[in-house]
PDB file of C-alpha atoms in Angstrom:
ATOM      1  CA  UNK R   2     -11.329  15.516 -26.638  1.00 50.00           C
ATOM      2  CA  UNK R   3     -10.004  16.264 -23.242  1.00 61.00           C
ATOM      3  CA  UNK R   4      -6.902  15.091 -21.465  1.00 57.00           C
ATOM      4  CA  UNK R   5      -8.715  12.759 -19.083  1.00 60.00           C
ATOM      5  CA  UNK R   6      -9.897  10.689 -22.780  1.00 59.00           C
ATOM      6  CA  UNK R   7      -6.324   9.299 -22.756  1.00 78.00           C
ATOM      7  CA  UNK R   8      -5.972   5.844 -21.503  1.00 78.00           C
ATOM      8  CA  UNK R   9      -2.161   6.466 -20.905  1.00 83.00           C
ATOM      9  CA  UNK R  10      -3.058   9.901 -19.097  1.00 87.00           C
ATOM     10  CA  UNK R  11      -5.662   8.066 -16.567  1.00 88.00           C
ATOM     11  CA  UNK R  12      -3.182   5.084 -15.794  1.00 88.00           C
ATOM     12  CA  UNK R  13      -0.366   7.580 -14.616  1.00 89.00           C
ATOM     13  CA  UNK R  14      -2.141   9.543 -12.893  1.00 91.00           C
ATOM     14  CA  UNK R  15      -3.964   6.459 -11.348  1.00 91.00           C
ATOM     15  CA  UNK R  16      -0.018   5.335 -10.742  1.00 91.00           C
ATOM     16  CA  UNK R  17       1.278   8.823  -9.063  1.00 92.00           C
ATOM     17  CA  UNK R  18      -1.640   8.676  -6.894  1.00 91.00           C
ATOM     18  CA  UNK R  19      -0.879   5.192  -5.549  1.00 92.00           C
ATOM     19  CA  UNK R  20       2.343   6.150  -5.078  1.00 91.00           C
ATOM     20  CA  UNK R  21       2.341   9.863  -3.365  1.00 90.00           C
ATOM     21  CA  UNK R  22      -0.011   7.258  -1.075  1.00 90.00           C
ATOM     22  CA  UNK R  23       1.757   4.377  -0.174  1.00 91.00           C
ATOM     23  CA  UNK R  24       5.368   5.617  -0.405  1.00 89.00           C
ATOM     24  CA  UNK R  25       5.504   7.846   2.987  1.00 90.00           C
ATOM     25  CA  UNK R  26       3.286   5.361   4.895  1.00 92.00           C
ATOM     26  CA  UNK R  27       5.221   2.860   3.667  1.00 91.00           C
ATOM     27  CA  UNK R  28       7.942   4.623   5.856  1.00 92.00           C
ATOM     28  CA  UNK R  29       6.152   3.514   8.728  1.00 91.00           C
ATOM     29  CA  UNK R  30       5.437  -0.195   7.509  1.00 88.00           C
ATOM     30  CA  UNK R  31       9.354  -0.206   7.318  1.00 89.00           C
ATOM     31  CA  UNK R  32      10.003   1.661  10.561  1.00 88.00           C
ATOM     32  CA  UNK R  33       7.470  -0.764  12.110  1.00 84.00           C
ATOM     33  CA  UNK R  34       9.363  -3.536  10.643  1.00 81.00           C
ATOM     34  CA  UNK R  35       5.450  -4.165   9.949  1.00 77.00           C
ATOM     35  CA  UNK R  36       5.833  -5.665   5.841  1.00 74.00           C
ATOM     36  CA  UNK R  37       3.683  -8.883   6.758  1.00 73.00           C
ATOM     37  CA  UNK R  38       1.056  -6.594   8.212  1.00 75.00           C
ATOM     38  CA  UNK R  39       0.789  -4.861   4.871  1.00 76.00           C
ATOM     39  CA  UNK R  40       0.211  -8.061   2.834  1.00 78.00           C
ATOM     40  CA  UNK R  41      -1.942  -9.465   5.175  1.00 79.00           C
ATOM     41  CA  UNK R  42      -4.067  -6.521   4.507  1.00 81.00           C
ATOM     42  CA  UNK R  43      -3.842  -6.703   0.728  1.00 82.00           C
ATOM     43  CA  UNK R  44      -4.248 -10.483   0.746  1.00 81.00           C
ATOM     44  CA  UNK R  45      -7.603  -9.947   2.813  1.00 82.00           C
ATOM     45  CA  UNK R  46      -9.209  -7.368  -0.026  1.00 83.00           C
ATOM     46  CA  UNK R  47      -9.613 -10.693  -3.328  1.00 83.00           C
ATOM     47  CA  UNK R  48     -12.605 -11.355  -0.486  1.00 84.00           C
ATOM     48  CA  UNK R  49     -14.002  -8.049  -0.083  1.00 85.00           C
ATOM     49  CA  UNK R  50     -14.004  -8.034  -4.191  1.00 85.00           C
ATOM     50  CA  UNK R  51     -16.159 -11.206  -4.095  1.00 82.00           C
ATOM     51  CA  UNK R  52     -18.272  -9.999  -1.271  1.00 84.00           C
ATOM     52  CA  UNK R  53     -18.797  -6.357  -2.985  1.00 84.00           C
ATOM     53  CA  UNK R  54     -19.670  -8.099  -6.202  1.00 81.00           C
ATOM     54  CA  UNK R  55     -22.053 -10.786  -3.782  1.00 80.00           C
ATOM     55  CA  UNK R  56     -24.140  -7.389  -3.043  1.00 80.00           C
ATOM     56  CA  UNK R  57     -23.752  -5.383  -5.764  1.00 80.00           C
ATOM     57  CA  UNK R  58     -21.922  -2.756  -4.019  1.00 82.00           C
ATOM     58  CA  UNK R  59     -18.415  -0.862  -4.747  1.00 82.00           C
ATOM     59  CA  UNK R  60     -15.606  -2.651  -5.031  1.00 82.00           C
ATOM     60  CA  UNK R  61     -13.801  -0.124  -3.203  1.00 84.00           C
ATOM     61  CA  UNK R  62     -16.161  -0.120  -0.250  1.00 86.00           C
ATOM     62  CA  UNK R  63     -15.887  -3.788  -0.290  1.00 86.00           C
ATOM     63  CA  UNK R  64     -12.501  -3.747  -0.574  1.00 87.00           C
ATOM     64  CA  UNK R  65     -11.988  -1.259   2.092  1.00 86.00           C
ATOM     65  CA  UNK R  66     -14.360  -2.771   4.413  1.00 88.00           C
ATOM     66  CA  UNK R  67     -12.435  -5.828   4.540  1.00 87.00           C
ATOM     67  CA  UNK R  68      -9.132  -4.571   4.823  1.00 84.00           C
ATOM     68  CA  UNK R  69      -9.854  -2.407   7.895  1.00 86.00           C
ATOM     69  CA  UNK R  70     -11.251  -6.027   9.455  1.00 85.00           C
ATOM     70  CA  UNK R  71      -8.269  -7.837   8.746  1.00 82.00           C
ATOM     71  CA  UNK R  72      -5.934  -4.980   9.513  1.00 78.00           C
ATOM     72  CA  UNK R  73      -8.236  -4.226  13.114  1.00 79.00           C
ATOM     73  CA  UNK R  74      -8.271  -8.316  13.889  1.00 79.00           C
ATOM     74  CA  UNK R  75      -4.113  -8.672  13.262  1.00 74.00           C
ATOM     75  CA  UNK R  76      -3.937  -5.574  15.710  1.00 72.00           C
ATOM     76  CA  UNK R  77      -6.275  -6.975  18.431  1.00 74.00           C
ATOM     77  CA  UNK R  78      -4.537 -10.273  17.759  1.00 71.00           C
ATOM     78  CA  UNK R  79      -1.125  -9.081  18.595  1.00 65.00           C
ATOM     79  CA  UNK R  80      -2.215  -7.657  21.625  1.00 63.00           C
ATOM     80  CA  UNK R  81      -3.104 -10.844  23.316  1.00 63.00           C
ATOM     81  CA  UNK R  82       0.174 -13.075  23.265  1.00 59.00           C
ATOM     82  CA  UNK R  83      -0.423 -14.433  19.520  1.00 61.00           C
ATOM     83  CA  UNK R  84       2.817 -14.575  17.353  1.00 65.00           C
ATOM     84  CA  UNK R  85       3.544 -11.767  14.878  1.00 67.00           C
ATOM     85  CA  UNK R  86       4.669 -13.384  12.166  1.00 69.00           C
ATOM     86  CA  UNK R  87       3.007 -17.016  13.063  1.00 75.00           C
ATOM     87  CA  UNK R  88      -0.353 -14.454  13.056  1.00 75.00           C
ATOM     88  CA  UNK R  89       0.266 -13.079  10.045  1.00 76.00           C
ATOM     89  CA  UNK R  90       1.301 -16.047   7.814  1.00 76.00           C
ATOM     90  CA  UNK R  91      -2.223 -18.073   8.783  1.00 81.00           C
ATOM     91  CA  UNK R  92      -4.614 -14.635   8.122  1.00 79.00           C
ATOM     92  CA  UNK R  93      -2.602 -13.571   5.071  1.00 79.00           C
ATOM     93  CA  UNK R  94      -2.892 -17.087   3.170  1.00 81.00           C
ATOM     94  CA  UNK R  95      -6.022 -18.114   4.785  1.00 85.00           C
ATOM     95  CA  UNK R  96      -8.066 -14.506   3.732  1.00 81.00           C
ATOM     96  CA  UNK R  97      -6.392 -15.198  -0.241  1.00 82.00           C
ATOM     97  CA  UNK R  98      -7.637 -18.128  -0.398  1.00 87.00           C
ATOM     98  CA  UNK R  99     -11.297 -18.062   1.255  1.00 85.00           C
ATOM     99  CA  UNK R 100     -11.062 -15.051  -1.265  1.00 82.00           C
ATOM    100  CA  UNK R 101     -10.662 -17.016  -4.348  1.00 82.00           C
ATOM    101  CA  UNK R 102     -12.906 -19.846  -3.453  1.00 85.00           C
ATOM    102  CA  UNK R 103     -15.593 -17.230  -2.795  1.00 82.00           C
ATOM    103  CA  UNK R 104     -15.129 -16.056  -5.886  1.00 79.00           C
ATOM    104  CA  UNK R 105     -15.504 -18.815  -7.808  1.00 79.00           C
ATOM    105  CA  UNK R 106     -19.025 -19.091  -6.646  1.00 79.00           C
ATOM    106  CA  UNK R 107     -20.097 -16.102  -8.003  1.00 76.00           C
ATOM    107  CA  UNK R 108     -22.641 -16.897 -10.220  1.00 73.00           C
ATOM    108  CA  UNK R 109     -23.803 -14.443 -13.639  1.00 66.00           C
ATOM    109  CA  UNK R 110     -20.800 -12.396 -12.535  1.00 65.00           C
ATOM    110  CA  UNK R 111     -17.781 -12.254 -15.189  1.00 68.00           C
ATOM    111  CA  UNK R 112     -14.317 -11.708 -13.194  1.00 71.00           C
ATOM    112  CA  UNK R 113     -11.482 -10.918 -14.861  1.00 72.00           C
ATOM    113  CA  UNK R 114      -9.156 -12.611 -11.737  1.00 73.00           C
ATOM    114  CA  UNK R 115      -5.636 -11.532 -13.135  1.00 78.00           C
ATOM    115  CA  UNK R 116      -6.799  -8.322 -12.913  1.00 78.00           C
ATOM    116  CA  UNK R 117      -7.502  -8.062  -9.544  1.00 79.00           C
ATOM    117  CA  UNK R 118      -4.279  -9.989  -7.832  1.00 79.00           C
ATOM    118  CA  UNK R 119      -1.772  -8.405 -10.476  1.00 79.00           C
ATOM    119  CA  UNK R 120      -3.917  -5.329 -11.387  1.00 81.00           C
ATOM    120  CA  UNK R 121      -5.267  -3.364 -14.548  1.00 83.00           C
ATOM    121  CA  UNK R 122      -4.172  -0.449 -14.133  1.00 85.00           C
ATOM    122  CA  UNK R 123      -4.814   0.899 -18.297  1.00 82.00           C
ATOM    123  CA  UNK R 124      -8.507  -0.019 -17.444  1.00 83.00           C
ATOM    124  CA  UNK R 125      -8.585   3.171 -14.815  1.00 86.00           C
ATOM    125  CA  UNK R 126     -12.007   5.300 -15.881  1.00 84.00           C
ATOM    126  CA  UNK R 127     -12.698   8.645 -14.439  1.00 86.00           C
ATOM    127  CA  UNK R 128     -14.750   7.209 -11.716  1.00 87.00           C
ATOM    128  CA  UNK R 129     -11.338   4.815 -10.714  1.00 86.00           C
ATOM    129  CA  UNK R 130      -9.548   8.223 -10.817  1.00 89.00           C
ATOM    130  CA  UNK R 131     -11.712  10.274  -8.772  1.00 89.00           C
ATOM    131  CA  UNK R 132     -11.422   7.342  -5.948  1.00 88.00           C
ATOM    132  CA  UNK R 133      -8.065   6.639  -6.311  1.00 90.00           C
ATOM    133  CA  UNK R 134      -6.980  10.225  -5.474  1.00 92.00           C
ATOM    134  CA  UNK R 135      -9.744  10.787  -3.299  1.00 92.00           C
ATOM    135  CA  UNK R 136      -8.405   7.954  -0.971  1.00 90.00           C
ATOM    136  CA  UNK R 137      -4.677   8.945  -1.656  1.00 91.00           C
ATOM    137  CA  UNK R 138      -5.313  12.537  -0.113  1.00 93.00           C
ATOM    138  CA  UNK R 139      -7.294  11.376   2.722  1.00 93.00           C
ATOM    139  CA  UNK R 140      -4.072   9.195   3.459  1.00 92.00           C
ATOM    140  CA  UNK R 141      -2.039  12.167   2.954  1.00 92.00           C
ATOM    141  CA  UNK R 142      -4.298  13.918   5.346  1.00 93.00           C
ATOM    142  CA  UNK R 143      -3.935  11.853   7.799  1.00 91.00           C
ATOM    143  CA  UNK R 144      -0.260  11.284   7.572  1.00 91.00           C
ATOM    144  CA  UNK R 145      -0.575  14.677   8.086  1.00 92.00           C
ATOM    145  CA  UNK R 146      -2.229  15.405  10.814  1.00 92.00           C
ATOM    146  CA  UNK R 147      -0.889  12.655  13.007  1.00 89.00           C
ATOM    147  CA  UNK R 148       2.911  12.758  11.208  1.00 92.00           C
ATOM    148  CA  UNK R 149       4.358  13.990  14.731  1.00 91.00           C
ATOM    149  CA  UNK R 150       2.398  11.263  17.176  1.00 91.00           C
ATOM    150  CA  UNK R 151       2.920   8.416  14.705  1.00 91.00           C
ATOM    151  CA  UNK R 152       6.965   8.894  14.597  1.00 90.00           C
ATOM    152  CA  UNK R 153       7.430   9.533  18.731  1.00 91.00           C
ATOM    153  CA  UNK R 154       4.742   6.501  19.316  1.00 89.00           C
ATOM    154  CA  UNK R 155       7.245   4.474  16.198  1.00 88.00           C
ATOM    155  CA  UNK R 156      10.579   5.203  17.953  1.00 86.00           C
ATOM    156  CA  UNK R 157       9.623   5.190  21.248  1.00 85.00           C
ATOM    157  CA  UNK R 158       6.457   3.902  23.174  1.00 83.00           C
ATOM    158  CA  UNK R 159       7.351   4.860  26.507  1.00 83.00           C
ATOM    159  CA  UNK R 160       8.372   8.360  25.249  1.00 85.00           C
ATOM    160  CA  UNK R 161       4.839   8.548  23.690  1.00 85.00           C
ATOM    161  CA  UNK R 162       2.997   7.918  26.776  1.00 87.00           C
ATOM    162  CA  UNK R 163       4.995  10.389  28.472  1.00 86.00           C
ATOM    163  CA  UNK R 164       4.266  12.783  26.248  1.00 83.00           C
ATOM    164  CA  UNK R 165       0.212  11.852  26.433  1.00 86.00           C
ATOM    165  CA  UNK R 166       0.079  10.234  23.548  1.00 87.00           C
ATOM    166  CA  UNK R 167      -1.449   6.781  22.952  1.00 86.00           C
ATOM    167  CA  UNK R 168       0.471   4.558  20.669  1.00 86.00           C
ATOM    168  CA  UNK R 169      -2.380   2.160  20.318  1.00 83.00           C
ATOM    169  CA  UNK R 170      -4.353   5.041  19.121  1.00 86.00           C
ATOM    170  CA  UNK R 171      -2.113   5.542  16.357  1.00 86.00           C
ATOM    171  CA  UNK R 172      -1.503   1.832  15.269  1.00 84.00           C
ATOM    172  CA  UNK R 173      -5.474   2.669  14.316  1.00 84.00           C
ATOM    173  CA  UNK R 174      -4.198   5.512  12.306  1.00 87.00           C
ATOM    174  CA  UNK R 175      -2.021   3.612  10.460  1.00 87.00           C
ATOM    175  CA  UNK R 176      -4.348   0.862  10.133  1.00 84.00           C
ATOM    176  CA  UNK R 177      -7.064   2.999   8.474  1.00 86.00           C
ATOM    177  CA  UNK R 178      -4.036   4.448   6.375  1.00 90.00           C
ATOM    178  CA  UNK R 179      -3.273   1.130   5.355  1.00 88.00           C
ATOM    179  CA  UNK R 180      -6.941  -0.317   4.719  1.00 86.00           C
ATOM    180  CA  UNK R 181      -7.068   3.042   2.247  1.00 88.00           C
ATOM    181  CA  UNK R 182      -3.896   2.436   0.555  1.00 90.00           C
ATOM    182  CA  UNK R 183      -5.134  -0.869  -0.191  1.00 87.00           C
ATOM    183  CA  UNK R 184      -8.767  -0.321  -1.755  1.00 86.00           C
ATOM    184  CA  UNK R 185      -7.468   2.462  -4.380  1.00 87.00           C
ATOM    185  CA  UNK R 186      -3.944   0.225  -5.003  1.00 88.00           C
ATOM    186  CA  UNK R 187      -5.865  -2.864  -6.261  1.00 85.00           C
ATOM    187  CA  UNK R 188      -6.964  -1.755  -9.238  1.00 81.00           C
ATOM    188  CA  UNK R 189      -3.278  -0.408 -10.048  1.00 85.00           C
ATOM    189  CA  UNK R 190      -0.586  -3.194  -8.782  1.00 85.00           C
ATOM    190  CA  UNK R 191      -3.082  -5.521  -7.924  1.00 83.00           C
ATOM    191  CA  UNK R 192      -3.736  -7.718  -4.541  1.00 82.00           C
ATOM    192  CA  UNK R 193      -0.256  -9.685  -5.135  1.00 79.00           C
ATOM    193  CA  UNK R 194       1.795  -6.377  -5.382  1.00 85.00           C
ATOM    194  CA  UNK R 195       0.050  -3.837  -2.947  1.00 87.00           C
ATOM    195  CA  UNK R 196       3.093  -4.513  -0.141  1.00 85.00           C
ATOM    196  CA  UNK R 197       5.668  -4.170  -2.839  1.00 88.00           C
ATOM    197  CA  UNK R 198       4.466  -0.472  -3.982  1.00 90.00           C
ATOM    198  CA  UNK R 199       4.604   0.316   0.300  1.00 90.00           C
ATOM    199  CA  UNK R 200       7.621  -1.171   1.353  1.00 91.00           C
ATOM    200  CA  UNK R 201      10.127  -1.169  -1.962  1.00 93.00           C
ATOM    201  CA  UNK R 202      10.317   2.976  -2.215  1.00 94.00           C
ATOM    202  CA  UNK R 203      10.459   3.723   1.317  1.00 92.00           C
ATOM    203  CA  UNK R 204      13.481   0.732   1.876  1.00 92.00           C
ATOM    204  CA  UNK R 205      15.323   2.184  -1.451  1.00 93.00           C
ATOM    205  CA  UNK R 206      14.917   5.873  -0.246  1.00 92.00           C
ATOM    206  CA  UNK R 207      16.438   5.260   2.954  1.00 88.00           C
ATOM    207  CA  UNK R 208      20.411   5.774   2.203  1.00 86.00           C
ATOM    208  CA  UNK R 209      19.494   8.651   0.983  1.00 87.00           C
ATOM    209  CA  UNK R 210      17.671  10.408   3.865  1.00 83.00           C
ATOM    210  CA  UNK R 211      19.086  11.960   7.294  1.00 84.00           C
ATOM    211  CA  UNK R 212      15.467  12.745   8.571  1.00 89.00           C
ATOM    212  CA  UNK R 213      12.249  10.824   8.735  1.00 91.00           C
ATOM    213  CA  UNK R 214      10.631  13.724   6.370  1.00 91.00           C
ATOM    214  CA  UNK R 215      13.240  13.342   4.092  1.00 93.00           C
ATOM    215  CA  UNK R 216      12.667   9.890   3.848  1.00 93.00           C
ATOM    216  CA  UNK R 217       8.834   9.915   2.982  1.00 93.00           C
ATOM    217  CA  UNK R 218       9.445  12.822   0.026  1.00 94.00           C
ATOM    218  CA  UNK R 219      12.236  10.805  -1.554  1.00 94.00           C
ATOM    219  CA  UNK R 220       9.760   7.434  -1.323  1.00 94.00           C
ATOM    220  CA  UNK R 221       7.202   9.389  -2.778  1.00 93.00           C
ATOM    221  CA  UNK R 222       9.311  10.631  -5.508  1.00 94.00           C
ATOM    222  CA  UNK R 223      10.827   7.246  -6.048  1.00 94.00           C
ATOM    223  CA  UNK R 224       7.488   5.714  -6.050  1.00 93.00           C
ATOM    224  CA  UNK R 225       6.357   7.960  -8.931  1.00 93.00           C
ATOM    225  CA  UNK R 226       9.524   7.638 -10.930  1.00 95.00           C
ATOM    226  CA  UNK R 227       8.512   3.968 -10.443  1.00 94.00           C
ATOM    227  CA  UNK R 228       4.617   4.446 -11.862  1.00 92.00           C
ATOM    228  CA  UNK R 229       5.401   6.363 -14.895  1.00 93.00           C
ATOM    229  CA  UNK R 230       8.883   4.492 -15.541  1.00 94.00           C
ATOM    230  CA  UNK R 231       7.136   1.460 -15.426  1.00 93.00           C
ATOM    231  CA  UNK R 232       4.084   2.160 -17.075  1.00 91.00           C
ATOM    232  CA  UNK R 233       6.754   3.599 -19.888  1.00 91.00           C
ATOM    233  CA  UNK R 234       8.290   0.375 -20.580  1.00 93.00           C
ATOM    234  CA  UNK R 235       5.066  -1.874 -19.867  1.00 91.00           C
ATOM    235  CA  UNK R 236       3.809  -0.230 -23.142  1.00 88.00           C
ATOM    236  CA  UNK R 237       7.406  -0.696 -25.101  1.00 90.00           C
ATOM    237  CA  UNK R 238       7.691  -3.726 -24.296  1.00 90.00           C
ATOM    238  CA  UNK R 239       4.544  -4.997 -23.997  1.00 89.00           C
ATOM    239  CA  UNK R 240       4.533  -6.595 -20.553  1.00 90.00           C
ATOM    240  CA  UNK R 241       1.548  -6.287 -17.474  1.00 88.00           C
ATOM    241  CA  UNK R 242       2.011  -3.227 -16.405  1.00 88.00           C
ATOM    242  CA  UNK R 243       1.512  -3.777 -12.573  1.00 88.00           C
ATOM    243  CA  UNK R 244       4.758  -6.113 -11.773  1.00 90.00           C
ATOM    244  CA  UNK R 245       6.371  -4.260 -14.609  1.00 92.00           C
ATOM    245  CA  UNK R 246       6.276  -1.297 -12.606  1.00 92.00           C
ATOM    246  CA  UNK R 247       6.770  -2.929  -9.474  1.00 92.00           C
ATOM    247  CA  UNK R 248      10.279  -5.070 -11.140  1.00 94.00           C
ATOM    248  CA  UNK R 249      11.431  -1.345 -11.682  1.00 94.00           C
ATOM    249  CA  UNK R 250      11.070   0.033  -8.467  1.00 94.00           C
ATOM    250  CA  UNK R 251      12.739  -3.684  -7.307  1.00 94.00           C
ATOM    251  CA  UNK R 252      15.587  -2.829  -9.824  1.00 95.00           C
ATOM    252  CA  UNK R 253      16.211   1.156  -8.153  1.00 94.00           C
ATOM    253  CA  UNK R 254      16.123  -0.595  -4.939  1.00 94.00           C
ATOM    254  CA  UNK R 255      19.024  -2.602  -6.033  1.00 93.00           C
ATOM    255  CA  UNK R 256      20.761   0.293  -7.495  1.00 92.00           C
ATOM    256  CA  UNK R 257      20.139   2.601  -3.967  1.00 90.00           C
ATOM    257  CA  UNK R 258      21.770  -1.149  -1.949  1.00 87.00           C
ATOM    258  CA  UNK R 259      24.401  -0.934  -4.220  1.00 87.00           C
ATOM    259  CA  UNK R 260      25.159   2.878  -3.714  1.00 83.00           C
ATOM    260  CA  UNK R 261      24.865   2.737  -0.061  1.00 79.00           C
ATOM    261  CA  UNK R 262      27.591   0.111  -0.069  1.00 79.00           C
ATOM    262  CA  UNK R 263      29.942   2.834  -1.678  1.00 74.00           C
ATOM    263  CA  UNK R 264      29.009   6.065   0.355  1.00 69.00           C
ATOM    264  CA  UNK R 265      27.649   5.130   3.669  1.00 63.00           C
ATOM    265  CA  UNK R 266      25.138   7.973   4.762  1.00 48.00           C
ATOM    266  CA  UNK R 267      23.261   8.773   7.416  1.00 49.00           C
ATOM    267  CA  UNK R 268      20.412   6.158   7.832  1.00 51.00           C
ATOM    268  CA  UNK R 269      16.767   6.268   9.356  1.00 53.00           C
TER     269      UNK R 269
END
């Protein structure tokens, strides 16, 4: 028997891998002020698990097929005049809910639906594994590679094209980030709670950190500490395991507002 034939052992490490992920670009969603963008994107992804299970393909492919659509379209979108958050709200709701009806028309297909908006994440098999972190250091990569263009075109636009770099260039960065976060998330938090696992860390690590880099390590840390916390109590107390996790990272979040409101700190 090897460590990988633990159920418990695959759904943390399926958790820490979501959340080394999402945590530091999650920085950006929250530098960006960009939170709706993220759920649109996870909202978008119930239809690319009916349309991957329509043609027998991946659901990850499917999944990240449609989420680099919906994150490209809200991008192009924005460009042209539309309303942000008007935007947003109609492609976030509207891409749920063409979602669910298309799944409901699957037909010989079993679905387990609660699975896939709130996640299942002590179903994760070695294949889910191998994806998850596969698509978790490919994020990292590219966080990476692009961490000093993405933060001068995030504070300052006009700096960035001074300094010959294009900020809509790296909006596409973020969105491919973003569509990855999302495909290997699902099967952890679920569609309902992808934007929670980006946006909750990075907001709760912010009192705490004087420099941008500081920020994204003490998300990422957080955002563990969240995975295995909540994946801890989700088996003692027998709850899902997906908002159970997420209602823990909620509660640190509370506990880092709190704190900040005693010893004010350098902010980012």
């Amino acid at each position: 028997m090897t460590l990988l034939d633990s159920f418990l052992i695959r759904a943390a490490l399926a958790g820490l891998g979501v959340a080394i992920a999402a945590a530091p670009l999650g920085c950006f969603v929250v530098w960006r002020r960009m939170a709706y963008f993220g759920d649109a994107t996870a909202h978008a992804s119930i239809l690319g698990v009916a349309l991957a299970l329509s043609f027998q393909t991946s659901i990850f492919t499917g999944v990240l097929v449609v989420s680099l659509l919906m994150a490209t379209t809200v991008s192009t979108l924005s460009n042209r005049g539309y309303a942000m958050d008007t935007l947003l709200g109609v492609l976030a709701h509207s891409a749920l809910a063409f979602g669910l009806v298309a799944v409901s028309f699957l037909q010989g297909v079993r679905i387990d639906l609660m699975a896939y908006l709130f996640g299942d994440i002590l179903a994760v098999g070695r294949l889910d594994l191998a994806v998850i972190w596969g698509g978790a250091l490919l994020v990292l990569a590219l966080l990476w590679w692009r961490w000093s263009a993405l933060l001068t075109a995030t504070l300052n636009p006009d700096l960035a094209y001074a300094a010959g770099i294009d900020p809509r260039r790296e909006q596409l960065v973020l969105t491919i980030a973003l569509a990855l976060v999302v495909a290997v998330a699902i099967k952890v938090v679920g569609v309902l709670l992808i934007a929670a696992m980006l946006i909750i860390p990075a907001a709760t690590s912010r009192p705490f950190a004087s420099t941008p880099e500081r920020m994204a390590l003490i998300a990422a840390a957080i955002g563990g500490l969240s995975a295995l916390g909540g994946l801890q109590l989700a088996f003692a107390l027998d709850t899902p395991t997906g908002p159970t996790i997420v209602c823990l990272a909620a509660v640190m979040f509370a506990l880092s507002s709190l704190t900040s409101l005693f010893f004010r700190g350098n902010r980012i």
